[in-house]
Amino acid sequence: MVVVVVLVDVVVAAATPTVMLTVDPESALAPEAGLCAVTRPTLGSPAGTVLVTTSTSKPLLRKVAVAKFTRTMGTMLTSGVAILEALDIVAKTAGNRSVEKAIYNVRSGISEGRTMADPLTESGVFPPMVCQMISVGESTGALDAMLEKIADFYDEEVDQAVENMTALIEPIMLVFLGVTIGGLVIAMYLPIFKMAGAI
């Protein structure tokens, strides 16, 4: 089941209130719940944070985060960047505090002699399949190639998910436009019909 949610918060900036709509993906990527937090982090203090359940935001955001992490990490390892430095750069460019925290935990684990896959599994942010594939890549010495394959797979998954969401929204938009246009036509011609009936 797909839940389409539109929430609006009002943020007061200077003398005029401004309506902003941004989705904070960090709650959606939290491993313990399928919740998506809608916040207003810009233009003044937020009026509040609203939690809504959704069946589409969390999987899509997770796939985007995995694709971004694996693509960036694989590219840097292929270019010869040291793994600790690469993890530090990837964490700073993650754009999500949950993913950033998980990557820094990986960096700390590698500094202590652990593998990359174990801290990723413990974080709960990345899917088990990704952690297993990374473990295989580490074991075979082809981590960069494995990361590229994971990124390719999840890029395709994201594209497919976006196409599915677009296909779902199209009929909803058609119904909305039909109801709107029908309402306008009725509002325009109903007075004329009433006048004609009165005559």
Short mmCIF file of C-alpha atoms in Angstrom, two decimals:
data_model
loop_
_atom_site.label_atom_id
_atom_site.label_comp_id
_atom_site.label_asym_id
_atom_site.label_seq_id
_atom_site.Cartn_x
_atom_site.Cartn_y
_atom_site.Cartn_z
CA MET A 1 0.00 0.00 0.00
CA VAL A 2 1.32 3.42 -0.92
CA VAL A 3 0.66 6.39 1.32
CA VAL A 4 0.94 9.84 -0.23
CA VAL A 5 1.40 12.51 2.42
CA VAL A 6 1.69 16.27 2.02
CA LEU A 7 2.47 18.24 5.16
CA VAL A 8 3.14 21.95 5.46
CA ASP A 9 4.77 23.82 8.32
CA VAL A 10 4.95 27.59 8.62
CA VAL A 11 8.34 29.09 9.38
CA VAL A 12 8.43 32.67 10.57
CA ALA A 13 11.32 34.58 9.02
CA ALA A 14 11.60 38.31 9.70
CA ALA A 15 8.13 39.87 9.44
CA THR A 16 6.56 37.51 6.93
CA PRO A 17 5.74 33.83 7.39
CA THR A 18 7.19 31.55 4.76
CA VAL A 19 5.86 28.12 3.92
CA MET A 20 8.61 25.59 3.27
CA LEU A 21 8.35 21.86 2.57
CA THR A 22 11.44 19.68 3.06
CA VAL A 23 11.69 16.05 4.03
CA ASP A 24 14.31 15.06 6.56
CA PRO A 25 15.46 11.62 5.36
CA GLU A 26 17.27 10.71 8.55
CA SER A 27 14.21 9.46 10.41
CA ALA A 28 13.21 7.52 7.32
CA LEU A 29 16.56 5.74 7.41
CA ALA A 30 16.39 4.99 11.11
CA PRO A 31 16.60 1.21 11.45
CA GLU A 32 13.90 0.92 14.11
CA ALA A 33 10.88 2.38 12.32
CA GLY A 34 9.38 3.35 8.99
CA LEU A 35 8.89 6.95 9.94
CA CYS A 36 9.55 10.05 7.92
CA ALA A 37 10.12 13.37 9.69
CA VAL A 38 8.98 16.53 7.96
CA THR A 39 10.91 19.50 9.30
CA ARG A 40 11.65 23.08 8.39
CA PRO A 41 15.40 23.62 8.93
CA THR A 42 15.68 26.90 7.01
CA LEU A 43 14.54 30.51 7.27
CA GLY A 44 14.14 30.81 11.00
CA SER A 45 13.08 28.46 13.76
CA PRO A 46 10.88 25.52 12.77
CA ALA A 47 7.30 25.49 14.00
CA GLY A 48 7.60 21.79 14.77
CA THR A 49 8.40 18.31 13.60
CA VAL A 50 5.71 15.95 12.37
CA LEU A 51 6.15 12.18 12.12
CA VAL A 52 4.12 10.35 9.53
CA THR A 53 4.09 6.70 8.53
CA THR A 54 4.94 5.98 4.92
CA SER A 55 5.51 2.83 2.94
CA THR A 56 7.57 4.38 0.14
CA SER A 57 9.94 7.00 1.59
CA LYS A 58 12.11 4.72 3.71
CA PRO A 59 12.97 2.10 1.03
CA LEU A 60 13.62 4.74 -1.63
CA LEU A 61 15.80 6.90 0.61
CA ARG A 62 17.70 3.83 1.75
CA LYS A 63 18.42 2.84 -1.86
CA VAL A 64 19.56 6.37 -2.70
CA ALA A 65 21.88 6.44 0.33
CA VAL A 66 23.35 3.03 -0.51
CA ALA A 67 23.90 3.96 -4.15
CA LYS A 68 25.58 7.24 -3.21
CA PHE A 69 27.82 5.64 -0.59
CA THR A 70 28.94 2.71 -2.72
CA ARG A 71 29.46 4.79 -5.87
CA THR A 72 31.57 7.42 -4.11
CA MET A 73 33.52 4.87 -2.07
CA GLY A 74 34.18 2.64 -5.07
CA THR A 75 35.37 5.56 -7.18
CA MET A 76 37.77 6.76 -4.50
CA LEU A 77 39.22 3.30 -3.88
CA THR A 78 39.66 2.79 -7.63
CA SER A 79 41.53 6.11 -7.76
CA GLY A 80 43.98 4.91 -5.13
CA VAL A 81 42.74 6.92 -2.15
CA ALA A 82 43.54 5.33 1.21
CA ILE A 83 40.49 3.63 2.73
CA LEU A 84 40.48 5.69 5.95
CA GLU A 85 40.74 8.94 4.05
CA ALA A 86 38.08 7.76 1.58
CA LEU A 87 35.69 6.92 4.42
CA ASP A 88 36.27 10.32 5.99
CA ILE A 89 35.44 12.08 2.71
CA VAL A 90 32.41 9.88 2.01
CA ALA A 91 31.04 10.51 5.51
CA LYS A 92 31.30 14.28 5.05
CA THR A 93 29.48 14.11 1.71
CA ALA A 94 26.79 11.63 2.84
CA GLY A 95 24.18 14.34 3.40
CA ASN A 96 22.52 12.29 6.13
CA ARG A 97 23.48 12.06 9.78
CA SER A 98 22.45 8.41 10.13
CA VAL A 99 24.62 7.37 7.18
CA GLU A 100 27.44 9.67 8.30
CA LYS A 101 27.44 8.13 11.78
CA ALA A 102 27.50 4.62 10.31
CA ILE A 103 30.44 5.48 8.06
CA TYR A 104 32.41 7.02 10.92
CA ASN A 105 31.75 3.83 12.92
CA VAL A 106 33.19 1.87 9.99
CA ARG A 107 36.23 4.12 9.94
CA SER A 108 36.77 3.62 13.68
CA GLY A 109 36.34 -0.14 13.28
CA ILE A 110 38.89 -0.34 10.47
CA SER A 111 41.33 1.67 12.59
CA GLU A 112 40.92 -1.02 15.26
CA GLY A 113 41.57 -3.83 12.79
CA ARG A 114 37.98 -4.80 11.98
CA THR A 115 36.50 -5.29 8.53
CA MET A 116 34.21 -2.80 6.82
CA ALA A 117 31.22 -5.14 6.69
CA ASP A 118 30.86 -5.74 10.45
CA PRO A 119 30.24 -2.11 11.54
CA LEU A 120 27.94 -1.60 8.55
CA THR A 121 25.87 -4.59 9.62
CA GLU A 122 25.72 -3.35 13.21
CA SER A 123 24.53 0.10 12.12
CA GLY A 124 21.26 -1.25 10.70
CA VAL A 125 21.25 1.49 8.07
CA PHE A 126 22.52 -0.61 5.17
CA PRO A 127 20.67 -3.70 3.88
CA PRO A 128 22.13 -7.12 4.82
CA MET A 129 22.76 -7.96 1.16
CA VAL A 130 24.99 -4.90 0.78
CA CYS A 131 26.97 -5.81 3.90
CA GLN A 132 27.42 -9.38 2.68
CA MET A 133 28.59 -8.25 -0.77
CA ILE A 134 31.06 -5.83 0.82
CA SER A 135 32.33 -8.69 3.01
CA VAL A 136 32.85 -10.82 -0.10
CA GLY A 137 34.66 -7.95 -1.80
CA GLU A 138 36.98 -7.57 1.16
CA SER A 139 37.68 -11.31 1.23
CA THR A 140 38.51 -11.47 -2.47
CA GLY A 141 40.50 -8.23 -2.58
CA ALA A 142 38.10 -6.67 -5.10
CA LEU A 143 36.24 -4.26 -2.83
CA ASP A 144 36.26 -1.39 -5.33
CA ALA A 145 34.75 -3.55 -8.09
CA MET A 146 32.13 -4.94 -5.71
CA LEU A 147 31.16 -1.44 -4.59
CA GLU A 148 30.72 -0.39 -8.22
CA LYS A 149 28.46 -3.40 -8.86
CA ILE A 150 26.36 -2.57 -5.78
CA ALA A 151 26.08 1.05 -6.94
CA ASP A 152 24.96 -0.03 -10.43
CA PHE A 153 22.33 -2.34 -8.95
CA TYR A 154 20.90 0.28 -6.60
CA ASP A 155 20.95 3.00 -9.26
CA GLU A 156 18.69 0.77 -11.34
CA GLU A 157 16.51 0.11 -8.29
CA VAL A 158 16.13 3.85 -7.65
CA ASP A 159 15.25 4.55 -11.29
CA GLN A 160 12.63 1.79 -11.23
CA ALA A 161 11.15 3.03 -7.95
CA VAL A 162 10.87 6.58 -9.31
CA GLU A 163 9.20 5.30 -12.47
CA ASN A 164 6.71 3.32 -10.39
CA MET A 165 5.90 6.33 -8.24
CA THR A 166 5.45 8.49 -11.34
CA ALA A 167 3.13 5.92 -12.88
CA LEU A 168 1.12 5.89 -9.67
CA ILE A 169 0.83 9.67 -9.47
CA GLU A 170 -0.32 10.12 -13.07
CA PRO A 171 -3.87 8.73 -12.62
CA ILE A 172 -4.24 10.65 -9.36
CA MET A 173 -3.32 13.88 -11.18
CA LEU A 174 -5.75 13.07 -14.00
CA VAL A 175 -8.59 12.53 -11.54
CA PHE A 176 -7.69 15.75 -9.72
CA LEU A 177 -7.62 17.75 -12.96
CA GLY A 178 -10.91 16.19 -14.08
CA VAL A 179 -12.64 17.09 -10.83
CA THR A 180 -11.19 20.62 -10.89
CA ILE A 181 -12.20 21.30 -14.49
CA GLY A 182 -15.63 19.75 -13.93
CA GLY A 183 -16.17 21.95 -10.89
CA LEU A 184 -15.21 25.06 -12.86
CA VAL A 185 -17.59 24.16 -15.70
CA ILE A 186 -20.46 23.54 -13.29
CA ALA A 187 -19.72 26.80 -11.44
CA MET A 188 -19.79 28.71 -14.75
CA TYR A 189 -22.93 27.19 -16.30
CA LEU A 190 -25.10 26.49 -13.26
CA PRO A 191 -26.14 30.16 -12.83
CA ILE A 192 -27.02 30.31 -16.55
CA PHE A 193 -29.21 27.23 -16.24
CA LYS A 194 -30.91 28.66 -13.15
CA MET A 195 -31.64 31.91 -14.97
CA ALA A 196 -33.00 30.02 -17.98
CA GLY A 197 -35.23 27.94 -15.69
CA ALA A 198 -36.54 31.05 -13.95
CA ILE A 199 -37.53 32.59 -17.29
#
